[in-house]
């Protein structure tokens, strides 16, 4: 999967076997994806149409961009950023607001808004060591209040009469080289960057050590507080990108943009073999997890037996059950293998 | 409890203020709102505040117990919705008592599922309860087909809202002695959560079972070594939390004569905020349900005062989160300062400084 890093390992066999285990784990996700694909072909004739597959891929793209960011937080053993929906909504609305200064300013402002929230989260969780779940839950509440307050509960629309507005609305549908939608181009770039940062940089090594054992990392001289803060900033930036795309797709900046993305992405991340215990897993697995989640909802929405269809609510129930099940099986197998005491 | 170097009067005052911070916060909010907000200091408005507190109090008690045991329960809001929905949906067939029993049983089942997954399957409680929150909410959405379940019989809801004293026809002579404001508050809807609070507080403070939760949360390893049935306590905490939430939700639904999906939607934020602001530690083993209740009163008063001042819905949504953020930031700063000065001997530092200046 990946070439071993050029560090001299004390015990090469251990390292190799742990790599092998990880690769198998990732392979498992892709087998699941293939299985879901086969089920999709079996249950519905609409599944294997270009339109439907493109739809599924687009939702993969948005969720994947967010998930690559969330992976950094999970990798650092800080679970998840529950303020992701708020960050996505904020980036989107700020970008729409800044359209009056042109498309470039709009994108920059949207990303900056997301990044600022990420830095605040990082400072508080990383430096002040506050509980990430409680803090980001509070942040989510504040953000949703701020967005509602700033626009007095109204939604704001990009103005299609201006060139910048048209460019913004085109963002999601823009086809690079005439075929590939822009989000689908951004996702591989984000994933590649995420992979390189996580595996081949000093920051990635520090992040892995911090996630595996915070105290050991601190005592070995890793700047743990900064490392954790960085993970939150990266995640917020990724959420900002996805938030802008989602706003462009919905043609409206509103507080509900991004609802549910926190839960969907953390499900994808743990499904992809990145455990909540930190320091394990990789980006390839996370992408597999995203594909599995996206395919699952796609297939479920296509199932039709007579009048019976699986509604949005039932889909959510299945996702919730899968979420608990995956984490349960994961932690069980690791405990059996003696790799985790938790 | 005193650390070296905390001898100055200011340090003492700060320590006392820190210890009683929930009460101070509550008093401060009442003082500020009383001065600024029109119609805040009226009996009717206080009754409104109490009603708001009573809505979330049972679930907040349960959430606090789970936190004390060192776990997290994000499904309390959904459990409230579950209780409210079941009681309204089943009442036509089973009668109020039967429906209430089923609603509480639903809460117990949810708590058992949460607890067993956490204690036996050893899945992180954040994951289990986040999943449970989504599963239960959506199941209820299917159950009520995305809407609201209402009832035409207002007898029970009237009884829940009616003052126990004063308005009672039998005690007409004695009722005159009760002040008007008191009769407004003493409704079954307010009193049941209050009784639950008293019960939970007694359980946690006075009984070995209650102390067990503190022991478990403070140090699970030590609790296990001292022969505490750790798994049973974890499951018990989740069962208490979910069933109390279901009771709270069904009380609300019965007094409003309507069960809606929105019932527990905004409650989670307020409950988490109240428990954490009330001084219950996220690491477990520290805190009290009384602290949670006081913080809940403070939060509800703040939100109520803001709406007296004419603030919109969005400010109210934001208030819980903002106060929670401020309080935990204050806590973190306080801890930071304490850790820096812990064990510091000021007299020696002073000596060093004066020597450095003279040489």
XYZ file of C-alpha atoms in Angstrom:
701
model
C 0.000 0.000 0.000
C 2.592 2.506 1.121
C 6.331 2.160 1.141
C 7.737 1.821 4.636
C 9.101 5.079 6.009
C 12.876 5.459 5.939
C 13.252 5.277 9.694
C 15.306 2.459 11.164
C 12.816 0.259 12.976
C 13.931 -1.513 16.122
C 11.939 -4.545 15.105
C 11.309 -4.731 11.402
C 9.011 -7.724 11.604
C 6.646 -6.026 14.013
C 6.439 -2.994 11.815
C 5.838 -5.101 8.713
C 3.114 -7.130 10.386
C 1.377 -4.023 11.646
C 1.496 -2.594 8.123
C 0.034 -5.814 6.799
C -2.786 -5.688 9.326
C -3.541 -2.129 8.354
C -3.572 -2.990 4.670
C -5.953 -5.878 5.339
C -8.174 -3.525 7.286
C -8.304 -1.096 4.369
C -8.904 -3.967 1.977
C -11.874 -4.983 4.101
C -13.519 -1.611 3.550
C -13.060 -1.844 -0.194
C -14.524 -5.339 -0.194
C -17.519 -3.828 1.601
C -17.699 -1.123 -1.071
C -17.618 -3.764 -3.816
C -20.324 -5.719 -2.003
C -22.546 -2.652 -1.718
C -21.950 -1.972 -5.398
C -23.077 -5.486 -6.271
C -26.161 -5.130 -4.060
C -26.921 -1.837 -5.751
C -26.791 -3.479 -9.177
C -29.039 -6.271 -7.921
C -31.778 -4.206 -6.269
C -32.342 -1.473 -8.771
C -32.021 -0.912 -12.450
C -31.469 2.774 -11.816
C -28.300 2.103 -9.871
C -25.974 1.502 -12.789
C -26.984 4.615 -14.708
C -24.367 7.331 -15.269
C -26.631 9.913 -13.604
C -26.983 7.954 -10.399
C -23.310 7.027 -10.206
C -22.334 10.646 -10.764
C -24.708 11.641 -7.965
C -23.158 9.085 -5.641
C -19.666 10.240 -6.576
C -20.555 13.858 -5.886
C -21.763 13.045 -2.406
C -18.572 11.015 -1.966
C -16.580 14.074 -2.986
C -18.134 16.453 -0.434
C -18.155 13.939 2.405
C -14.629 12.838 1.479
C -13.190 16.340 1.663
C -14.629 16.771 5.162
C -13.583 13.257 6.186
C -9.942 13.813 5.175
C -9.913 16.735 7.622
C -11.762 14.882 10.381
C -9.285 12.025 10.004
C -6.576 14.279 11.429
C -8.620 14.913 14.571
C -9.485 11.242 14.999
C -5.829 10.326 14.361
C -4.832 12.649 17.208
C -7.272 10.859 19.519
C -9.629 13.792 19.895
C -12.640 11.961 18.431
C -14.402 14.481 16.209
C -15.224 18.110 15.731
C -18.965 18.419 16.380
C -18.952 22.002 15.104
C -18.367 20.841 11.505
C -21.934 21.622 10.344
C -21.567 25.095 11.843
C -18.214 25.653 10.150
C -19.621 24.522 6.795
C -22.594 26.848 7.139
C -20.394 29.744 8.230
C -17.937 29.288 5.343
C -20.801 29.115 2.884
C -22.644 32.177 4.152
C -19.475 34.256 4.498
C -18.502 33.283 0.946
C -21.916 34.346 -0.367
C -21.671 37.613 1.575
C -18.205 38.345 0.171
C -19.373 37.816 -3.419
C -19.831 41.589 -3.723
C -16.025 41.869 -3.729
C -15.541 39.278 -6.442
C -15.257 35.520 -6.624
C -11.657 35.294 -5.408
C -12.368 37.405 -2.324
C -15.461 35.332 -1.705
C -13.587 32.028 -1.717
C -10.773 33.449 0.384
C -13.207 34.892 2.926
C -15.137 31.624 3.152
C -12.001 29.575 3.733
C -10.643 32.133 6.193
C -13.872 32.037 8.206
C -13.610 28.266 8.510
C -9.945 28.442 9.371
C -10.521 31.040 12.099
C -13.065 28.794 13.819
C -10.657 25.876 13.469
C -7.865 27.889 15.052
C -10.132 28.895 17.942
C -11.116 25.245 18.427
C -7.468 24.249 18.224
C -6.327 26.850 20.737
C -9.008 25.877 23.217
C -8.817 22.107 22.841
C -5.097 21.892 22.107
C -3.652 24.530 24.400
C -6.218 24.783 27.199
C -6.905 21.010 27.085
C -10.673 21.303 27.212
C -12.787 18.267 26.399
C -13.141 18.288 22.584
C -16.723 16.974 22.555
C -18.063 19.533 25.018
C -16.184 22.433 23.497
C -17.133 21.725 19.904
C -20.751 21.106 20.947
C -20.765 24.569 22.540
C -19.087 25.986 19.434
C -21.774 24.425 17.231
C -24.470 26.108 19.307
C -22.679 29.462 19.157
C -22.088 29.240 15.403
C -25.681 28.371 14.589
C -26.800 31.276 16.772
C -24.339 33.701 15.182
C -25.371 32.791 11.636
C -29.071 33.147 12.454
C -28.415 36.420 14.255
C -26.262 37.901 11.504
C -28.894 37.337 8.840
C -31.907 37.676 11.126
C -33.006 34.159 10.271
C -33.153 34.901 6.555
C -31.287 32.928 3.930
C -28.937 34.699 1.601
C -28.665 33.959 -2.065
C -25.766 34.479 -4.430
C -26.852 37.020 -7.019
C -26.924 35.288 -10.396
C -27.028 38.674 -12.136
C -23.393 39.384 -11.358
C -20.401 37.604 -12.858
C -19.112 36.634 -9.425
C -22.482 35.195 -8.473
C -22.628 33.117 -11.627
C -19.078 31.892 -11.041
C -20.022 30.901 -7.491
C -23.134 29.033 -8.576
C -21.094 27.304 -11.262
C -18.492 26.166 -8.743
C -20.181 22.899 -7.857
C -21.243 22.041 -11.389
C -18.102 23.260 -13.084
C -16.657 20.494 -15.218
C -12.888 20.364 -15.440
C -11.798 19.298 -18.941
C -15.464 19.205 -19.794
C -16.204 16.000 -17.899
C -15.069 15.791 -14.292
C -16.982 17.904 -11.773
C -14.770 20.216 -9.738
C -15.451 18.600 -6.313
C -14.263 15.299 -7.774
C -10.997 16.984 -8.738
C -10.548 18.588 -5.336
C -11.114 15.328 -3.434
C -8.075 13.423 -4.797
C -5.941 16.504 -4.281
C -7.136 16.847 -0.685
C -6.673 13.131 -0.079
C -3.167 13.149 -1.561
C -2.144 16.165 0.476
C -3.671 14.611 3.575
C -1.846 11.351 2.972
C 1.515 13.023 2.414
C 1.133 15.232 5.493
C 0.078 12.308 7.632
C 2.720 9.852 6.455
C 5.716 11.727 5.120
C 6.167 14.838 7.206
C 7.457 15.580 10.663
C 4.047 16.891 11.599
C 2.447 13.582 10.622
C 4.914 11.625 12.739
C 4.298 13.928 15.690
C 0.547 13.544 15.156
C 0.806 9.760 15.159
C 2.821 9.758 18.367
C 0.436 12.247 20.004
C -2.544 10.149 19.015
C -0.971 6.877 20.125
C 0.134 8.133 23.514
C -0.260 11.765 24.470
C 1.869 11.606 27.586
C 4.756 9.768 25.924
C 4.655 12.223 23.037
C 4.810 15.152 25.432
C 7.695 13.656 27.376
C 9.591 12.947 24.145
C 9.562 16.612 23.357
C 6.750 16.682 20.816
C 4.954 20.005 20.914
C 1.687 18.174 21.622
C -0.501 21.222 22.164
C 0.429 22.713 18.821
C 0.049 19.369 17.068
C -3.525 18.938 18.333
C -4.368 22.543 17.499
C -3.070 21.940 13.980
C -5.362 18.938 13.543
C -8.415 21.056 14.401
C -7.313 23.803 12.025
C -6.825 21.309 9.166
C -10.235 19.789 9.787
C -11.946 23.182 9.829
C -10.228 24.198 6.595
C -11.436 21.016 4.881
C -14.956 21.601 6.231
C -14.788 25.146 4.886
C -13.982 23.885 1.378
C -16.864 21.418 1.484
C -19.153 24.078 2.941
C -18.497 26.405 0.025
C -19.218 23.635 -2.488
C -22.389 22.653 -0.671
C -23.567 26.263 -0.614
C -22.882 26.541 -4.326
C -24.896 23.359 -4.881
C -27.840 24.510 -2.748
C -27.687 27.999 -4.251
C -28.287 29.431 -0.797
C -26.296 30.305 2.286
C -28.184 29.059 5.312
C -27.648 27.741 8.792
C -28.749 24.201 7.949
C -26.066 23.680 5.302
C -23.883 20.819 6.437
C -26.384 19.335 8.861
C -25.494 15.731 9.603
C -22.005 15.941 8.155
C -20.410 15.573 11.594
C -22.009 12.190 12.130
C -21.660 10.937 8.555
C -17.959 11.731 8.362
C -17.026 10.260 11.727
C -18.884 7.098 10.694
C -16.895 7.021 7.462
C -13.628 7.636 9.272
C -14.082 4.808 11.780
C -15.474 2.534 9.076
C -12.227 3.162 7.182
C -10.218 1.624 9.993
C -9.151 4.786 11.788
C -9.864 3.929 15.405
C -10.969 6.407 18.032
C -8.042 5.220 20.129
C -5.867 7.346 17.868
C -2.718 6.896 15.835
C -4.036 4.151 13.573
C -5.426 3.960 10.071
C -4.764 5.910 6.916
C -6.374 8.183 4.356
C -6.920 5.375 1.822
C -9.094 3.599 4.361
C -10.997 6.793 5.140
C -11.818 7.212 1.435
C -13.074 3.622 1.401
C -15.246 4.399 4.401
C -16.680 7.470 2.693
C -17.484 5.446 -0.431
C -19.169 2.769 1.664
C -21.345 5.310 3.502
C -22.275 7.149 0.316
C -23.084 3.921 -1.534
C -25.109 2.691 1.426
C -27.385 5.722 1.413
C -27.559 5.663 -2.371
C -28.566 2.008 -2.488
C -31.066 2.438 0.330
C -32.722 5.342 -1.422
C -33.141 3.211 -4.558
C -34.704 0.175 -2.907
C -38.309 -0.153 -4.009
C -40.399 -3.183 -3.219
C -43.888 -2.386 -4.412
C -44.857 0.793 -2.597
C -42.267 0.253 0.065
C -39.278 2.583 0.072
C -36.713 3.218 2.736
C -37.180 6.769 3.881
C -34.589 9.221 5.116
C -35.385 8.405 8.731
C -34.865 4.671 8.268
C -31.605 5.358 6.427
C -30.402 7.332 9.404
C -31.335 4.488 11.731
C -29.333 2.024 9.657
C -26.369 4.390 9.626
C -26.526 4.796 13.391
C -26.608 1.032 13.869
C -23.729 0.507 11.439
C -21.758 3.163 13.284
C -22.058 1.452 16.674
C -21.501 -1.974 15.126
C -18.326 -0.988 13.282
C -16.721 0.605 16.316
C -17.770 -2.371 18.421
C -16.315 -4.971 16.038
C -13.188 -2.903 15.596
C -12.459 -2.515 19.284
C -13.409 -6.155 19.922
C -10.992 -7.517 17.337
C -8.192 -5.287 18.574
C -8.805 -6.371 22.141
C -8.733 -10.042 21.069
C -5.488 -9.464 19.227
C -4.043 -7.947 22.378
C -3.374 -4.660 20.680
C -5.607 -2.587 22.873
C -6.389 -2.876 26.518
C -9.340 -0.576 26.241
C -7.146 21.589 50.265
C -5.039 24.722 50.439
C -1.922 24.969 48.384
C 1.130 26.794 49.529
C 1.285 30.439 48.667
C -2.449 31.005 48.672
C -2.316 33.172 51.720
C -3.299 36.528 50.295
C -6.816 37.764 50.904
C -7.422 38.092 47.192
C -6.388 34.498 46.653
C -8.741 33.350 49.374
C -11.607 35.351 47.956
C -10.928 33.916 44.517
C -10.919 30.394 45.926
C -14.218 30.975 47.712
C -15.716 32.528 44.606
C -14.533 29.541 42.600
C -16.087 27.110 45.041
C -19.482 28.814 44.976
C -19.306 29.892 41.347
C -22.549 28.220 40.263
C -24.548 29.979 42.959
C -22.795 33.261 42.224
C -23.504 32.871 38.528
C -27.159 32.176 39.288
C -27.449 35.126 41.677
C -25.621 37.369 39.243
C -27.942 36.487 36.376
C -31.006 37.107 38.533
C -29.585 40.425 39.757
C -28.654 41.690 36.301
C -31.871 40.543 34.669
C -33.918 41.906 37.568
C -32.359 45.335 37.070
C -32.463 45.396 33.293
C -35.291 43.287 31.959
C -38.846 44.570 32.326
C -41.339 42.090 33.767
C -38.554 39.777 34.843
C -39.235 40.003 38.570
C -42.866 38.956 38.473
C -44.465 35.856 39.908
C -45.790 34.851 36.511
C -42.371 35.089 34.927
C -40.788 33.096 37.740
C -43.409 30.448 37.113
C -42.301 30.411 33.469
C -38.678 29.974 34.486
C -39.580 27.128 36.823
C -41.560 25.468 34.056
C -38.528 25.644 31.795
C -36.307 24.197 34.510
C -38.770 21.404 35.230
C -38.771 20.434 31.549
C -35.082 19.626 31.439
C -34.396 18.768 35.065
C -35.055 14.988 35.040
C -32.844 14.459 32.002
C -30.181 16.737 33.489
C -30.145 14.650 36.684
C -29.662 11.505 34.621
C -26.941 13.092 32.496
C -25.118 14.185 35.659
C -25.196 10.665 37.097
C -23.704 9.268 33.880
C -20.992 11.948 33.935
C -20.258 11.131 37.585
C -19.785 7.501 36.616
C -17.178 8.636 34.093
C -19.227 8.167 30.919
C -21.124 10.394 28.518
C -24.761 10.145 27.423
C -25.628 12.203 24.357
C -28.942 10.391 23.906
C -30.800 12.191 26.737
C -32.576 14.559 24.356
C -33.740 11.669 22.175
C -34.808 9.756 25.286
C -37.008 12.728 26.238
C -38.590 12.644 22.806
C -39.041 8.888 23.169
C -40.876 9.292 26.471
C -43.113 12.065 25.191
C -43.975 10.275 21.962
C -44.728 6.911 23.526
C -46.950 8.360 26.219
C -48.977 10.398 23.732
C -49.112 7.661 21.105
C -50.180 4.855 23.449
C -52.516 6.773 25.745
C -55.667 6.186 23.625
C -55.171 2.413 23.852
C -53.570 1.861 27.236
C -54.811 4.792 29.263
C -52.473 7.358 30.814
C -51.011 5.100 33.507
C -50.305 2.272 31.081
C -48.827 4.590 28.489
C -46.629 6.240 31.101
C -45.404 2.834 32.250
C -44.563 1.855 28.676
C -42.754 5.165 28.134
C -40.610 4.640 31.213
C -40.011 1.036 30.167
C -38.886 2.352 26.786
C -36.376 4.545 28.578
C -35.158 1.601 30.645
C -34.661 -0.492 27.497
C -32.725 2.306 25.828
C -30.585 2.707 28.941
C -29.964 -1.033 29.131
C -28.887 -1.102 25.499
C -26.551 1.866 26.003
C -25.161 0.503 29.239
C -24.562 -3.028 28.005
C -22.859 -1.780 24.841
C -20.578 0.407 26.953
C -19.904 -1.975 29.842
C -19.962 -5.361 28.123
C -19.031 -4.677 24.512
C -16.607 -1.998 25.762
C -17.518 0.525 23.073
C -16.732 4.147 23.824
C -19.827 5.753 25.372
C -19.537 8.782 23.082
C -20.009 6.490 20.078
C -22.787 4.384 21.578
C -24.893 7.312 22.714
C -24.280 9.375 19.567
C -25.527 6.395 17.555
C -28.420 5.841 19.969
C -29.381 9.515 19.762
C -29.719 9.288 15.985
C -31.427 5.891 15.975
C -34.027 6.838 18.599
C -34.753 10.239 17.080
C -35.354 8.778 13.636
C -37.360 5.868 15.001
C -39.624 8.383 16.726
C -39.848 10.405 13.522
C -41.138 7.285 11.767
C -43.478 6.517 14.679
C -45.197 9.901 14.512
C -44.740 10.232 10.733
C -42.685 13.378 11.167
C -45.383 15.322 12.958
C -46.906 15.916 16.342
C -49.139 13.610 18.365
C -51.869 15.461 20.192
C -54.771 14.455 22.377
C -58.258 15.839 22.821
C -58.576 14.956 26.493
C -57.130 17.847 28.439
C -58.090 16.515 31.881
C -54.651 15.217 32.735
C -52.830 18.149 31.264
C -55.024 20.515 33.290
C -54.250 18.571 36.422
C -50.511 18.817 35.732
C -50.684 22.571 35.245
C -53.053 23.262 38.149
C -51.635 24.598 41.418
C -51.855 22.026 44.190
C -52.749 24.566 46.834
C -54.798 27.736 46.716
C -56.859 26.827 43.720
C -58.104 23.621 45.313
C -61.834 23.937 45.940
C -61.768 21.984 49.192
C -59.209 24.118 50.979
C -60.807 27.410 50.096
C -60.476 28.698 53.638
C -56.848 27.713 54.073
C -55.926 28.761 50.598
C -56.156 32.410 51.390
C -53.056 32.112 53.516
C -50.928 30.982 50.612
C -49.284 33.835 48.752
C -50.351 34.082 45.151
C -46.886 33.511 43.725
C -46.469 30.255 45.596
C -49.674 28.791 44.235
C -48.426 29.524 40.748
C -45.359 27.379 41.307
C -46.731 24.405 43.174
C -48.010 22.467 40.205
C -47.454 18.721 39.826
C -45.507 19.481 36.684
C -42.900 21.358 38.723
C -43.048 19.210 41.819
C -42.399 15.818 40.239
C -38.982 16.844 38.828
C -38.201 18.489 42.164
C -38.994 15.259 43.976
C -36.770 13.389 41.521
C -33.990 15.858 42.254
C -34.321 15.354 46.002
C -34.362 11.581 45.543
C -31.320 11.576 43.274
C -29.416 13.883 45.600
C -30.145 11.677 48.606
C -29.187 8.582 46.632
C -25.870 10.088 45.554
C -24.927 11.582 48.919
C -26.275 9.234 51.528
C -26.307 5.722 50.149
C -23.451 3.313 49.429
C -24.871 2.846 45.922
C -24.643 6.574 45.303
C -21.090 6.787 46.617
C -20.292 3.886 44.306
C -20.936 6.125 41.286
C -18.401 8.629 42.610
C -15.871 5.881 43.329
C -16.345 4.434 39.850
C -15.975 7.777 38.125
C -13.032 8.908 40.234
C -10.942 5.818 39.622
C -12.428 2.801 37.837
C -9.402 0.662 38.626
C -9.608 1.387 42.344
C -13.364 0.797 42.248
C -12.785 -2.610 40.691
C -10.073 -3.494 43.209
C -12.349 -2.588 46.091
C -14.942 -5.042 44.876
C -17.410 -2.672 43.261
C -19.460 -4.331 40.549
C -18.215 -1.912 37.947
C -20.272 -3.172 35.009
C -23.501 -3.099 37.000
C -22.852 0.497 38.032
C -22.157 1.607 34.463
C -25.325 -0.075 33.203
C -27.232 1.372 36.176
C -26.077 4.887 35.386
C -27.249 4.622 31.778
C -30.578 3.085 32.793
C -31.159 5.883 35.314
C -30.247 8.495 32.736
C -32.453 7.187 29.945
C -35.437 6.402 32.171
C -35.271 9.765 33.968
C -35.141 11.470 30.572
C -38.126 9.457 29.409
C -40.020 10.433 32.571
C -39.132 14.085 31.974
C -40.200 13.903 28.345
C -43.507 12.224 29.139
C -44.237 14.766 31.890
C -43.771 17.570 29.391
C -45.902 15.824 26.777
C -48.674 15.064 29.266
C -48.809 18.611 30.584
C -48.770 20.145 27.115
C -51.165 17.508 25.787
C -48.857 17.124 22.789
C -45.763 15.128 21.953
C -43.556 16.549 19.239
C -40.195 15.717 17.699
C -38.938 19.100 18.811
C -39.413 18.109 22.459
C -35.875 17.018 23.186
C -34.203 18.655 20.233
C -32.812 21.718 21.952
C -32.577 20.075 25.342
C -29.243 18.344 24.849
C -27.281 21.588 24.680
C -28.971 23.014 27.781
C -28.511 19.761 29.713
C -24.830 19.390 28.849
C -24.266 23.046 29.658
C -26.085 22.782 32.993
C -24.159 19.696 34.094
C -20.761 21.067 33.139
C -21.428 24.574 34.459
C -22.808 22.994 37.624
C -19.331 21.728 38.365
C -19.607 18.102 37.264
C -16.255 17.019 35.941
C -16.014 15.487 32.472
C -13.467 13.037 33.867
C -16.032 11.686 36.307
C -16.254 11.345 40.052
C -16.763 15.018 40.825
C -19.916 17.091 40.961
C -23.477 17.021 42.242
C -27.012 17.031 40.931
C -27.773 20.108 43.035
C -25.061 21.996 41.165
C -26.619 20.885 37.884
C -30.056 22.041 39.044
C -28.747 25.480 40.101
C -26.927 25.880 36.799
C -30.093 24.889 34.967
C -32.027 27.567 36.862
C -29.328 30.099 35.981
C -29.375 29.156 32.297
C -33.152 29.153 32.061
C -33.322 32.521 33.836
C -30.752 33.924 31.454
C -32.659 32.764 28.395
C -35.945 33.960 29.883
C -34.424 37.340 30.751
C -33.061 37.691 27.240
C -36.497 37.152 25.793
C -37.896 39.687 28.294
C -35.336 42.078 26.836
C -36.715 41.310 23.408
C -33.922 39.090 22.134
C -34.814 36.790 19.286
C -34.909 33.027 19.030
C -31.345 32.857 17.730
C -29.897 34.604 20.790
C -31.676 32.126 23.015
C -30.240 29.253 20.979
C -26.809 30.748 21.325
C -27.024 31.565 25.038
C -26.526 28.044 26.406
C -23.546 27.418 24.181
C -21.999 30.788 24.910
C -22.349 30.467 28.682
C -21.012 26.912 28.546
C -18.038 28.076 26.482
C -17.288 30.951 28.860
C -17.558 28.808 31.977
C -15.328 26.006 30.718
C -12.804 28.557 29.479
C -12.811 30.144 32.943
C -12.355 26.706 34.489
C -9.453 25.944 32.184
C -7.730 29.239 32.983
C -8.233 28.679 36.715
C -6.707 25.197 36.454
C -3.850 26.551 34.362
C -2.990 29.186 36.971
C -3.266 26.689 39.792
C -1.029 24.186 38.104
C 1.581 26.854 37.525
C 1.599 28.035 41.119
C 1.015 24.680 42.806
C 3.720 23.966 45.372
C 5.321 27.318 44.731
C 6.782 28.939 47.821
C 6.238 32.632 47.507
C 8.566 33.564 50.361
C 11.503 31.900 48.614
C 10.617 33.514 45.298
C 10.448 36.871 47.034
C 13.840 36.281 48.619
C 15.325 35.429 45.233
C 13.869 38.567 43.765
C 15.150 40.869 46.514
C 18.616 39.317 46.343
C 18.652 39.674 42.598
C 17.749 43.338 42.983
C 20.388 44.056 45.644
C 23.283 42.330 43.911
